[in-house]
Amino acid sequence: MESVLTEPKTQIVIEEHVILRGVSWKTYEQLMKEHKDQSAPRFIYNNGNLEIYVPSQKHEKKAEFLADIVKSIAEEREIEILSLRSTTFKKDSTQKGVEPDGSFYLQSYDKVFGMEKIDLEQFPPDLVIEIDIFSPSINRFPIYAEFKVPEIWRYADDEVKVHLFDGKDYIESNESRALPKITGELLTRWLAESETTKRSAWLKNLRDWERS
């Protein structure tokens, strides 16, 4: 980590969250290599800016519950699903990299079924989850746009919003495309309920909603 801290021009530190400016792509790749197959820290890179953070308990809980929602609704609808969790998106040609808090194949499941290693540029996940606890942080959307990820669920400021890719940018939407009828309002409510309802009862409520 010392080689990284001597290179940047500026940095912003918030608890276990650091943004470094003026970092080379080579340094980012070396960090990724050194932390291969580790769940923390996580790295986001875009245009010389490097974000390094260790997910907090709150961060991980929100990501886990949103993933539970995806899996439960998909199961109720008998939709095949493949989760790549926080797999690394890295594009050398544009020097962008990100590790989402969740990534899922739903509509594209058949295209990647049986693949030992999925080419994310050719077969991006249908849905990505992003938990943004910190501010400021690097905007991940331009990175996902490079991979043409169709949909992002982003949690920030105690609210979940659904964003759909229009071929150029991400536009906020009232409803999910990957899981129709699921709205940002529903996701926000369910996530809040996960804090006050035991998990088994909470999951039952999700399934009851879907069956109704």
mmCIF file with all atom_site columns, C-alpha atoms in Angstrom:
data_model
loop_
_atom_site.group_PDB
_atom_site.id
_atom_site.type_symbol
_atom_site.label_atom_id
_atom_site.label_alt_id
_atom_site.label_comp_id
_atom_site.label_asym_id
_atom_site.label_entity_id
_atom_site.label_seq_id
_atom_site.pdbx_PDB_ins_code
_atom_site.Cartn_x
_atom_site.Cartn_y
_atom_site.Cartn_z
_atom_site.occupancy
_atom_site.B_iso_or_equiv
_atom_site.pdbx_formal_charge
_atom_site.auth_seq_id
_atom_site.auth_comp_id
_atom_site.auth_asym_id
_atom_site.auth_atom_id
_atom_site.pdbx_PDB_model_num
ATOM 1   C CA . MET A 1 1   ? 0.000   0.000   0.000   1.00 0.00 ? 1   MET A CA 1
ATOM 2   C CA . GLU A 1 2   ? 2.994   2.357   0.589   1.00 0.00 ? 2   GLU A CA 1
ATOM 3   C CA . SER A 1 3   ? 3.738   2.667   -3.134  1.00 0.00 ? 3   SER A CA 1
ATOM 4   C CA . VAL A 1 4   ? 0.212   3.965   -3.709  1.00 0.00 ? 4   VAL A CA 1
ATOM 5   C CA . LEU A 1 5   ? 0.251   6.546   -0.944  1.00 0.00 ? 5   LEU A CA 1
ATOM 6   C CA . THR A 1 6   ? 3.403   8.243   -2.274  1.00 0.00 ? 6   THR A CA 1
ATOM 7   C CA . GLU A 1 7   ? 2.029   8.689   -5.811  1.00 0.00 ? 7   GLU A CA 1
ATOM 8   C CA . PRO A 1 8   ? -1.274  10.651  -5.578  1.00 0.00 ? 8   PRO A CA 1
ATOM 9   C CA . LYS A 1 9   ? -1.484  14.433  -5.670  1.00 0.00 ? 9   LYS A CA 1
ATOM 10  C CA . THR A 1 10  ? -4.438  14.694  -3.265  1.00 0.00 ? 10  THR A CA 1
ATOM 11  C CA . GLN A 1 11  ? -6.482  12.420  -1.075  1.00 0.00 ? 11  GLN A CA 1
ATOM 12  C CA . ILE A 1 12  ? -9.690  12.477  0.916   1.00 0.00 ? 12  ILE A CA 1
ATOM 13  C CA . VAL A 1 13  ? -10.009 10.193  3.926   1.00 0.00 ? 13  VAL A CA 1
ATOM 14  C CA . ILE A 1 14  ? -13.278 9.220   5.623   1.00 0.00 ? 14  ILE A CA 1
ATOM 15  C CA . GLU A 1 15  ? -12.899 6.433   8.188   1.00 0.00 ? 15  GLU A CA 1
ATOM 16  C CA . GLU A 1 16  ? -11.878 3.318   6.203   1.00 0.00 ? 16  GLU A CA 1
ATOM 17  C CA . HIS A 1 17  ? -12.524 5.034   2.889   1.00 0.00 ? 17  HIS A CA 1
ATOM 18  C CA . VAL A 1 18  ? -9.885  6.764   0.805   1.00 0.00 ? 18  VAL A CA 1
ATOM 19  C CA . ILE A 1 19  ? -9.935  8.530   -2.573  1.00 0.00 ? 19  ILE A CA 1
ATOM 20  C CA . LEU A 1 20  ? -6.552  9.027   -4.209  1.00 0.00 ? 20  LEU A CA 1
ATOM 21  C CA . ARG A 1 21  ? -5.980  11.349  -7.175  1.00 0.00 ? 21  ARG A CA 1
ATOM 22  C CA . GLY A 1 22  ? -3.384  10.967  -9.888  1.00 0.00 ? 22  GLY A CA 1
ATOM 23  C CA . VAL A 1 23  ? -2.909  7.210   -9.523  1.00 0.00 ? 23  VAL A CA 1
ATOM 24  C CA . SER A 1 24  ? -1.574  5.267   -12.509 1.00 0.00 ? 24  SER A CA 1
ATOM 25  C CA . TRP A 1 25  ? -3.373  2.321   -14.078 1.00 0.00 ? 25  TRP A CA 1
ATOM 26  C CA . LYS A 1 26  ? -0.250  0.262   -13.399 1.00 0.00 ? 26  LYS A CA 1
ATOM 27  C CA . THR A 1 27  ? -0.565  0.929   -9.663  1.00 0.00 ? 27  THR A CA 1
ATOM 28  C CA . TYR A 1 28  ? -4.235  -0.037  -9.715  1.00 0.00 ? 28  TYR A CA 1
ATOM 29  C CA . GLU A 1 29  ? -3.445  -3.306  -11.498 1.00 0.00 ? 29  GLU A CA 1
ATOM 30  C CA . GLN A 1 30  ? -0.699  -4.084  -8.992  1.00 0.00 ? 30  GLN A CA 1
ATOM 31  C CA . LEU A 1 31  ? -3.103  -3.524  -6.098  1.00 0.00 ? 31  LEU A CA 1
ATOM 32  C CA . MET A 1 32  ? -5.673  -5.780  -7.715  1.00 0.00 ? 32  MET A CA 1
ATOM 33  C CA . LYS A 1 33  ? -3.038  -8.466  -8.177  1.00 0.00 ? 33  LYS A CA 1
ATOM 34  C CA . GLU A 1 34  ? -1.878  -8.206  -4.562  1.00 0.00 ? 34  GLU A CA 1
ATOM 35  C CA . HIS A 1 35  ? -5.452  -8.490  -3.237  1.00 0.00 ? 35  HIS A CA 1
ATOM 36  C CA . LYS A 1 36  ? -6.709  -11.105 -5.663  1.00 0.00 ? 36  LYS A CA 1
ATOM 37  C CA . ASP A 1 37  ? -9.575  -13.231 -4.274  1.00 0.00 ? 37  ASP A CA 1
ATOM 38  C CA . GLN A 1 38  ? -9.860  -11.065 -1.146  1.00 0.00 ? 38  GLN A CA 1
ATOM 39  C CA . SER A 1 39  ? -13.207 -9.567  -0.181  1.00 0.00 ? 39  SER A CA 1
ATOM 40  C CA . ALA A 1 40  ? -11.583 -6.431  1.226   1.00 0.00 ? 40  ALA A CA 1
ATOM 41  C CA . PRO A 1 41  ? -10.382 -3.850  0.588   1.00 0.00 ? 41  PRO A CA 1
ATOM 42  C CA . ARG A 1 42  ? -12.269 -3.002  -2.603  1.00 0.00 ? 42  ARG A CA 1
ATOM 43  C CA . PHE A 1 43  ? -11.032 -0.803  -5.407  1.00 0.00 ? 43  PHE A CA 1
ATOM 44  C CA . ILE A 1 44  ? -12.695 1.511   -7.931  1.00 0.00 ? 44  ILE A CA 1
ATOM 45  C CA . TYR A 1 45  ? -10.633 3.186   -10.631 1.00 0.00 ? 45  TYR A CA 1
ATOM 46  C CA . ASN A 1 46  ? -11.610 5.831   -13.176 1.00 0.00 ? 46  ASN A CA 1
ATOM 47  C CA . ASN A 1 47  ? -9.519  8.437   -14.990 1.00 0.00 ? 47  ASN A CA 1
ATOM 48  C CA . GLY A 1 48  ? -6.620  8.371   -12.549 1.00 0.00 ? 48  GLY A CA 1
ATOM 49  C CA . ASN A 1 49  ? -8.858  8.416   -9.463  1.00 0.00 ? 49  ASN A CA 1
ATOM 50  C CA . LEU A 1 50  ? -8.648  5.432   -7.146  1.00 0.00 ? 50  LEU A CA 1
ATOM 51  C CA . GLU A 1 51  ? -11.153 4.704   -4.396  1.00 0.00 ? 51  GLU A CA 1
ATOM 52  C CA . ILE A 1 52  ? -10.167 2.189   -1.706  1.00 0.00 ? 52  ILE A CA 1
ATOM 53  C CA . TYR A 1 53  ? -12.571 1.136   1.003   1.00 0.00 ? 53  TYR A CA 1
ATOM 54  C CA . VAL A 1 54  ? -13.301 -1.597  3.498   1.00 0.00 ? 54  VAL A CA 1
ATOM 55  C CA . PRO A 1 55  ? -17.067 -2.313  3.542   1.00 0.00 ? 55  PRO A CA 1
ATOM 56  C CA . SER A 1 56  ? -18.686 -1.567  6.884   1.00 0.00 ? 56  SER A CA 1
ATOM 57  C CA . GLN A 1 57  ? -21.186 -3.860  8.567   1.00 0.00 ? 57  GLN A CA 1
ATOM 58  C CA . LYS A 1 58  ? -23.999 -1.571  7.423   1.00 0.00 ? 58  LYS A CA 1
ATOM 59  C CA . HIS A 1 59  ? -22.678 -1.720  3.874   1.00 0.00 ? 59  HIS A CA 1
ATOM 60  C CA . GLU A 1 60  ? -22.548 -5.502  3.818   1.00 0.00 ? 60  GLU A CA 1
ATOM 61  C CA . LYS A 1 61  ? -25.961 -5.895  5.453   1.00 0.00 ? 61  LYS A CA 1
ATOM 62  C CA . LYS A 1 62  ? -27.662 -3.663  2.877   1.00 0.00 ? 62  LYS A CA 1
ATOM 63  C CA . ALA A 1 63  ? -25.967 -5.524  0.023   1.00 0.00 ? 63  ALA A CA 1
ATOM 64  C CA . GLU A 1 64  ? -26.942 -8.911  1.452   1.00 0.00 ? 64  GLU A CA 1
ATOM 65  C CA . PHE A 1 65  ? -30.598 -7.976  1.921   1.00 0.00 ? 65  PHE A CA 1
ATOM 66  C CA . LEU A 1 66  ? -30.879 -6.524  -1.583  1.00 0.00 ? 66  LEU A CA 1
ATOM 67  C CA . ALA A 1 67  ? -29.341 -9.732  -2.935  1.00 0.00 ? 67  ALA A CA 1
ATOM 68  C CA . ASP A 1 68  ? -31.908 -11.714 -0.918  1.00 0.00 ? 68  ASP A CA 1
ATOM 69  C CA . ILE A 1 69  ? -34.669 -9.717  -2.598  1.00 0.00 ? 69  ILE A CA 1
ATOM 70  C CA . VAL A 1 70  ? -33.316 -10.493 -6.071  1.00 0.00 ? 70  VAL A CA 1
ATOM 71  C CA . LYS A 1 71  ? -32.970 -14.199 -5.317  1.00 0.00 ? 71  LYS A CA 1
ATOM 72  C CA . SER A 1 72  ? -36.335 -14.551 -3.577  1.00 0.00 ? 72  SER A CA 1
ATOM 73  C CA . ILE A 1 73  ? -38.335 -12.791 -6.291  1.00 0.00 ? 73  ILE A CA 1
ATOM 74  C CA . ALA A 1 74  ? -36.490 -14.663 -9.040  1.00 0.00 ? 74  ALA A CA 1
ATOM 75  C CA . GLU A 1 75  ? -37.198 -17.968 -7.305  1.00 0.00 ? 75  GLU A CA 1
ATOM 76  C CA . GLU A 1 76  ? -40.895 -17.154 -6.935  1.00 0.00 ? 76  GLU A CA 1
ATOM 77  C CA . ARG A 1 77  ? -41.069 -16.270 -10.635 1.00 0.00 ? 77  ARG A CA 1
ATOM 78  C CA . GLU A 1 78  ? -39.099 -19.392 -11.565 1.00 0.00 ? 78  GLU A CA 1
ATOM 79  C CA . ILE A 1 79  ? -36.390 -17.280 -13.189 1.00 0.00 ? 79  ILE A CA 1
ATOM 80  C CA . GLU A 1 80  ? -32.977 -18.920 -13.431 1.00 0.00 ? 80  GLU A CA 1
ATOM 81  C CA . ILE A 1 81  ? -30.330 -16.813 -11.697 1.00 0.00 ? 81  ILE A CA 1
ATOM 82  C CA . LEU A 1 82  ? -26.557 -16.690 -11.464 1.00 0.00 ? 82  LEU A CA 1
ATOM 83  C CA . SER A 1 83  ? -24.806 -14.447 -8.957  1.00 0.00 ? 83  SER A CA 1
ATOM 84  C CA . LEU A 1 84  ? -21.217 -13.296 -9.448  1.00 0.00 ? 84  LEU A CA 1
ATOM 85  C CA . ARG A 1 85  ? -21.314 -11.289 -6.206  1.00 0.00 ? 85  ARG A CA 1
ATOM 86  C CA . SER A 1 86  ? -18.483 -8.701  -6.215  1.00 0.00 ? 86  SER A CA 1
ATOM 87  C CA . THR A 1 87  ? -16.659 -9.907  -9.292  1.00 0.00 ? 87  THR A CA 1
ATOM 88  C CA . THR A 1 88  ? -14.201 -7.375  -10.744 1.00 0.00 ? 88  THR A CA 1
ATOM 89  C CA . PHE A 1 89  ? -15.109 -5.351  -13.828 1.00 0.00 ? 89  PHE A CA 1
ATOM 90  C CA . LYS A 1 90  ? -11.861 -4.168  -15.411 1.00 0.00 ? 90  LYS A CA 1
ATOM 91  C CA . LYS A 1 91  ? -11.365 -2.646  -18.844 1.00 0.00 ? 91  LYS A CA 1
ATOM 92  C CA . ASP A 1 92  ? -7.768  -2.011  -19.869 1.00 0.00 ? 92  ASP A CA 1
ATOM 93  C CA . SER A 1 93  ? -8.591  -0.039  -23.031 1.00 0.00 ? 93  SER A CA 1
ATOM 94  C CA . THR A 1 94  ? -10.378 2.722   -21.101 1.00 0.00 ? 94  THR A CA 1
ATOM 95  C CA . GLN A 1 95  ? -8.622  2.159   -17.773 1.00 0.00 ? 95  GLN A CA 1
ATOM 96  C CA . LYS A 1 96  ? -11.721 1.675   -15.663 1.00 0.00 ? 96  LYS A CA 1
ATOM 97  C CA . GLY A 1 97  ? -12.348 -0.829  -12.893 1.00 0.00 ? 97  GLY A CA 1
ATOM 98  C CA . VAL A 1 98  ? -15.010 -1.496  -10.279 1.00 0.00 ? 98  VAL A CA 1
ATOM 99  C CA . GLU A 1 99  ? -16.178 -4.172  -7.842  1.00 0.00 ? 99  GLU A CA 1
ATOM 100 C CA . PRO A 1 100 ? -19.969 -4.106  -7.366  1.00 0.00 ? 100 PRO A CA 1
ATOM 101 C CA . ASP A 1 101 ? -21.787 -5.169  -4.223  1.00 0.00 ? 101 ASP A CA 1
ATOM 102 C CA . GLY A 1 102 ? -23.785 -7.698  -6.196  1.00 0.00 ? 102 GLY A CA 1
ATOM 103 C CA . SER A 1 103 ? -24.175 -8.793  -9.822  1.00 0.00 ? 103 SER A CA 1
ATOM 104 C CA . PHE A 1 104 ? -26.790 -11.101 -11.304 1.00 0.00 ? 104 PHE A CA 1
ATOM 105 C CA . TYR A 1 105 ? -27.633 -12.849 -14.558 1.00 0.00 ? 105 TYR A CA 1
ATOM 106 C CA . LEU A 1 106 ? -31.375 -13.278 -15.039 1.00 0.00 ? 106 LEU A CA 1
ATOM 107 C CA . GLN A 1 107 ? -32.542 -12.708 -18.622 1.00 0.00 ? 107 GLN A CA 1
ATOM 108 C CA . SER A 1 108 ? -29.008 -13.526 -19.835 1.00 0.00 ? 108 SER A CA 1
ATOM 109 C CA . TYR A 1 109 ? -28.661 -16.667 -17.744 1.00 0.00 ? 109 TYR A CA 1
ATOM 110 C CA . ASP A 1 110 ? -28.821 -19.081 -20.700 1.00 0.00 ? 110 ASP A CA 1
ATOM 111 C CA . LYS A 1 111 ? -26.065 -17.172 -22.507 1.00 0.00 ? 111 LYS A CA 1
ATOM 112 C CA . VAL A 1 112 ? -23.560 -17.740 -19.708 1.00 0.00 ? 112 VAL A CA 1
ATOM 113 C CA . PHE A 1 113 ? -24.751 -21.046 -18.276 1.00 0.00 ? 113 PHE A CA 1
ATOM 114 C CA . GLY A 1 114 ? -21.867 -23.494 -18.057 1.00 0.00 ? 114 GLY A CA 1
ATOM 115 C CA . MET A 1 115 ? -19.147 -20.916 -18.756 1.00 0.00 ? 115 MET A CA 1
ATOM 116 C CA . GLU A 1 116 ? -16.110 -21.390 -16.534 1.00 0.00 ? 116 GLU A CA 1
ATOM 117 C CA . LYS A 1 117 ? -15.068 -17.759 -17.005 1.00 0.00 ? 117 LYS A CA 1
ATOM 118 C CA . ILE A 1 118 ? -17.490 -15.129 -18.289 1.00 0.00 ? 118 ILE A CA 1
ATOM 119 C CA . ASP A 1 119 ? -16.265 -12.290 -20.500 1.00 0.00 ? 119 ASP A CA 1
ATOM 120 C CA . LEU A 1 120 ? -17.964 -9.344  -18.789 1.00 0.00 ? 120 LEU A CA 1
ATOM 121 C CA . GLU A 1 121 ? -17.512 -7.074  -21.803 1.00 0.00 ? 121 GLU A CA 1
ATOM 122 C CA . GLN A 1 122 ? -19.348 -9.529  -24.025 1.00 0.00 ? 122 GLN A CA 1
ATOM 123 C CA . PHE A 1 123 ? -21.818 -10.774 -21.412 1.00 0.00 ? 123 PHE A CA 1
ATOM 124 C CA . PRO A 1 124 ? -22.443 -8.142  -18.710 1.00 0.00 ? 124 PRO A CA 1
ATOM 125 C CA . PRO A 1 125 ? -24.758 -9.056  -15.813 1.00 0.00 ? 125 PRO A CA 1
ATOM 126 C CA . ASP A 1 126 ? -28.385 -7.975  -16.148 1.00 0.00 ? 126 ASP A CA 1
ATOM 127 C CA . LEU A 1 127 ? -28.394 -6.320  -12.743 1.00 0.00 ? 127 LEU A CA 1
ATOM 128 C CA . VAL A 1 128 ? -25.794 -4.782  -10.460 1.00 0.00 ? 128 VAL A CA 1
ATOM 129 C CA . ILE A 1 129 ? -26.198 -3.640  -6.849  1.00 0.00 ? 129 ILE A CA 1
ATOM 130 C CA . GLU A 1 130 ? -24.311 -0.617  -5.534  1.00 0.00 ? 130 GLU A CA 1
ATOM 131 C CA . ILE A 1 131 ? -24.220 0.431   -1.882  1.00 0.00 ? 131 ILE A CA 1
ATOM 132 C CA . ASP A 1 132 ? -22.937 3.985   -1.432  1.00 0.00 ? 132 ASP A CA 1
ATOM 133 C CA . ILE A 1 133 ? -22.442 4.729   2.252   1.00 0.00 ? 133 ILE A CA 1
ATOM 134 C CA . PHE A 1 134 ? -19.650 7.257   1.808   1.00 0.00 ? 134 PHE A CA 1
ATOM 135 C CA . SER A 1 135 ? -19.611 10.718  0.317   1.00 0.00 ? 135 SER A CA 1
ATOM 136 C CA . PRO A 1 136 ? -17.674 11.755  -1.664  1.00 0.00 ? 136 PRO A CA 1
ATOM 137 C CA . SER A 1 137 ? -17.063 8.637   -3.699  1.00 0.00 ? 137 SER A CA 1
ATOM 138 C CA . ILE A 1 138 ? -16.221 7.906   -7.315  1.00 0.00 ? 138 ILE A CA 1
ATOM 139 C CA . ASN A 1 139 ? -19.233 7.803   -9.627  1.00 0.00 ? 139 ASN A CA 1
ATOM 140 C CA . ARG A 1 140 ? -19.460 4.160   -10.689 1.00 0.00 ? 140 ARG A CA 1
ATOM 141 C CA . PHE A 1 141 ? -22.071 4.689   -13.410 1.00 0.00 ? 141 PHE A CA 1
ATOM 142 C CA . PRO A 1 142 ? -19.623 5.694   -16.196 1.00 0.00 ? 142 PRO A CA 1
ATOM 143 C CA . ILE A 1 143 ? -17.648 2.536   -15.453 1.00 0.00 ? 143 ILE A CA 1
ATOM 144 C CA . TYR A 1 144 ? -20.698 0.288   -15.744 1.00 0.00 ? 144 TYR A CA 1
ATOM 145 C CA . ALA A 1 145 ? -21.680 2.131   -18.913 1.00 0.00 ? 145 ALA A CA 1
ATOM 146 C CA . GLU A 1 146 ? -18.423 0.914   -20.464 1.00 0.00 ? 146 GLU A CA 1
ATOM 147 C CA . PHE A 1 147 ? -19.696 -2.634  -19.954 1.00 0.00 ? 147 PHE A CA 1
ATOM 148 C CA . LYS A 1 148 ? -23.275 -1.747  -20.947 1.00 0.00 ? 148 LYS A CA 1
ATOM 149 C CA . VAL A 1 149 ? -24.717 -3.160  -17.719 1.00 0.00 ? 149 VAL A CA 1
ATOM 150 C CA . PRO A 1 150 ? -28.504 -2.846  -18.275 1.00 0.00 ? 150 PRO A CA 1
ATOM 151 C CA . GLU A 1 151 ? -29.572 -2.010  -14.720 1.00 0.00 ? 151 GLU A CA 1
ATOM 152 C CA . ILE A 1 152 ? -28.240 -0.751  -11.400 1.00 0.00 ? 152 ILE A CA 1
ATOM 153 C CA . TRP A 1 153 ? -29.919 -0.712  -7.999  1.00 0.00 ? 153 TRP A CA 1
ATOM 154 C CA . ARG A 1 154 ? -28.194 1.981   -5.942  1.00 0.00 ? 154 ARG A CA 1
ATOM 155 C CA . TYR A 1 155 ? -28.619 2.451   -2.206  1.00 0.00 ? 155 TYR A CA 1
ATOM 156 C CA . ALA A 1 156 ? -27.697 5.890   -0.867  1.00 0.00 ? 156 ALA A CA 1
ATOM 157 C CA . ASP A 1 157 ? -29.108 8.166   1.839   1.00 0.00 ? 157 ASP A CA 1
ATOM 158 C CA . ASP A 1 158 ? -31.418 5.404   3.122   1.00 0.00 ? 158 ASP A CA 1
ATOM 159 C CA . GLU A 1 159 ? -33.093 5.043   -0.264  1.00 0.00 ? 159 GLU A CA 1
ATOM 160 C CA . VAL A 1 160 ? -32.866 2.574   -3.153  1.00 0.00 ? 160 VAL A CA 1
ATOM 161 C CA . LYS A 1 161 ? -33.229 3.868   -6.694  1.00 0.00 ? 161 LYS A CA 1
ATOM 162 C CA . VAL A 1 162 ? -33.458 1.887   -9.926  1.00 0.00 ? 162 VAL A CA 1
ATOM 163 C CA . HIS A 1 163 ? -31.363 3.091   -12.858 1.00 0.00 ? 163 HIS A CA 1
ATOM 164 C CA . LEU A 1 164 ? -31.637 1.751   -16.420 1.00 0.00 ? 164 LEU A CA 1
ATOM 165 C CA . PHE A 1 165 ? -29.011 2.062   -19.156 1.00 0.00 ? 165 PHE A CA 1
ATOM 166 C CA . ASP A 1 166 ? -30.318 3.879   -22.246 1.00 0.00 ? 166 ASP A CA 1
ATOM 167 C CA . GLY A 1 167 ? -27.301 3.124   -24.424 1.00 0.00 ? 167 GLY A CA 1
ATOM 168 C CA . LYS A 1 168 ? -25.339 6.113   -23.172 1.00 0.00 ? 168 LYS A CA 1
ATOM 169 C CA . ASP A 1 169 ? -26.314 7.046   -19.618 1.00 0.00 ? 169 ASP A CA 1
ATOM 170 C CA . TYR A 1 170 ? -28.217 5.660   -16.649 1.00 0.00 ? 170 TYR A CA 1
ATOM 171 C CA . ILE A 1 171 ? -31.713 7.060   -16.204 1.00 0.00 ? 171 ILE A CA 1
ATOM 172 C CA . GLU A 1 172 ? -33.700 6.730   -12.997 1.00 0.00 ? 172 GLU A CA 1
ATOM 173 C CA . SER A 1 173 ? -36.726 4.489   -13.505 1.00 0.00 ? 173 SER A CA 1
ATOM 174 C CA . ASN A 1 174 ? -39.873 3.815   -11.507 1.00 0.00 ? 174 ASN A CA 1
ATOM 175 C CA . GLU A 1 175 ? -39.610 0.083   -12.185 1.00 0.00 ? 175 GLU A CA 1
ATOM 176 C CA . SER A 1 176 ? -36.983 -2.599  -12.633 1.00 0.00 ? 176 SER A CA 1
ATOM 177 C CA . ARG A 1 177 ? -36.456 -4.080  -16.073 1.00 0.00 ? 177 ARG A CA 1
ATOM 178 C CA . ALA A 1 178 ? -34.757 -7.217  -14.785 1.00 0.00 ? 178 ALA A CA 1
ATOM 179 C CA . LEU A 1 179 ? -37.579 -7.867  -12.303 1.00 0.00 ? 179 LEU A CA 1
ATOM 180 C CA . PRO A 1 180 ? -40.706 -6.026  -13.521 1.00 0.00 ? 180 PRO A CA 1
ATOM 181 C CA . LYS A 1 181 ? -43.086 -4.601  -10.888 1.00 0.00 ? 181 LYS A CA 1
ATOM 182 C CA . ILE A 1 182 ? -40.203 -4.134  -8.450  1.00 0.00 ? 182 ILE A CA 1
ATOM 183 C CA . THR A 1 183 ? -39.824 -0.407  -7.778  1.00 0.00 ? 183 THR A CA 1
ATOM 184 C CA . GLY A 1 184 ? -37.324 1.714   -5.915  1.00 0.00 ? 184 GLY A CA 1
ATOM 185 C CA . GLU A 1 185 ? -40.045 2.548   -3.406  1.00 0.00 ? 185 GLU A CA 1
ATOM 186 C CA . LEU A 1 186 ? -40.664 -1.149  -2.737  1.00 0.00 ? 186 LEU A CA 1
ATOM 187 C CA . LEU A 1 187 ? -36.956 -1.874  -2.391  1.00 0.00 ? 187 LEU A CA 1
ATOM 188 C CA . THR A 1 188 ? -36.525 1.018   0.038   1.00 0.00 ? 188 THR A CA 1
ATOM 189 C CA . ARG A 1 189 ? -39.457 -0.178  2.146   1.00 0.00 ? 189 ARG A CA 1
ATOM 190 C CA . TRP A 1 190 ? -38.300 -3.792  2.176   1.00 0.00 ? 190 TRP A CA 1
ATOM 191 C CA . LEU A 1 191 ? -34.787 -2.785  3.114   1.00 0.00 ? 191 LEU A CA 1
ATOM 192 C CA . ALA A 1 192 ? -36.113 -0.733  6.035   1.00 0.00 ? 192 ALA A CA 1
ATOM 193 C CA . GLU A 1 193 ? -38.276 -3.665  7.158   1.00 0.00 ? 193 GLU A CA 1
ATOM 194 C CA . SER A 1 194 ? -35.235 -5.953  7.141   1.00 0.00 ? 194 SER A CA 1
ATOM 195 C CA . GLU A 1 195 ? -33.917 -3.968  10.123  1.00 0.00 ? 195 GLU A CA 1
ATOM 196 C CA . THR A 1 196 ? -36.989 -4.632  12.276  1.00 0.00 ? 196 THR A CA 1
ATOM 197 C CA . THR A 1 197 ? -38.199 -8.050  11.098  1.00 0.00 ? 197 THR A CA 1
ATOM 198 C CA . LYS A 1 198 ? -36.458 -11.372 11.649  1.00 0.00 ? 198 LYS A CA 1
ATOM 199 C CA . ARG A 1 199 ? -35.002 -12.753 8.440   1.00 0.00 ? 199 ARG A CA 1
ATOM 200 C CA . SER A 1 200 ? -37.296 -15.780 8.072   1.00 0.00 ? 200 SER A CA 1
ATOM 201 C CA . ALA A 1 201 ? -40.428 -13.652 8.534   1.00 0.00 ? 201 ALA A CA 1
ATOM 202 C CA . TRP A 1 202 ? -39.014 -10.951 6.276   1.00 0.00 ? 202 TRP A CA 1
ATOM 203 C CA . LEU A 1 203 ? -38.361 -13.428 3.461   1.00 0.00 ? 203 LEU A CA 1
ATOM 204 C CA . LYS A 1 204 ? -41.856 -14.855 3.905   1.00 0.00 ? 204 LYS A CA 1
ATOM 205 C CA . ASN A 1 205 ? -43.297 -11.348 3.503   1.00 0.00 ? 205 ASN A CA 1
ATOM 206 C CA . LEU A 1 206 ? -41.380 -10.927 0.240   1.00 0.00 ? 206 LEU A CA 1
ATOM 207 C CA . ARG A 1 207 ? -42.716 -14.199 -1.133  1.00 0.00 ? 207 ARG A CA 1
ATOM 208 C CA . ASP A 1 208 ? -46.257 -13.431 0.046   1.00 0.00 ? 208 ASP A CA 1
ATOM 209 C CA . TRP A 1 209 ? -46.104 -10.084 -1.753  1.00 0.00 ? 209 TRP A CA 1
ATOM 210 C CA . GLU A 1 210 ? -45.006 -11.784 -4.963  1.00 0.00 ? 210 GLU A CA 1
ATOM 211 C CA . ARG A 1 211 ? -47.690 -14.468 -4.740  1.00 0.00 ? 211 ARG A CA 1
ATOM 212 C CA . SER A 1 212 ? -50.392 -11.879 -4.155  1.00 0.00 ? 212 SER A CA 1
#
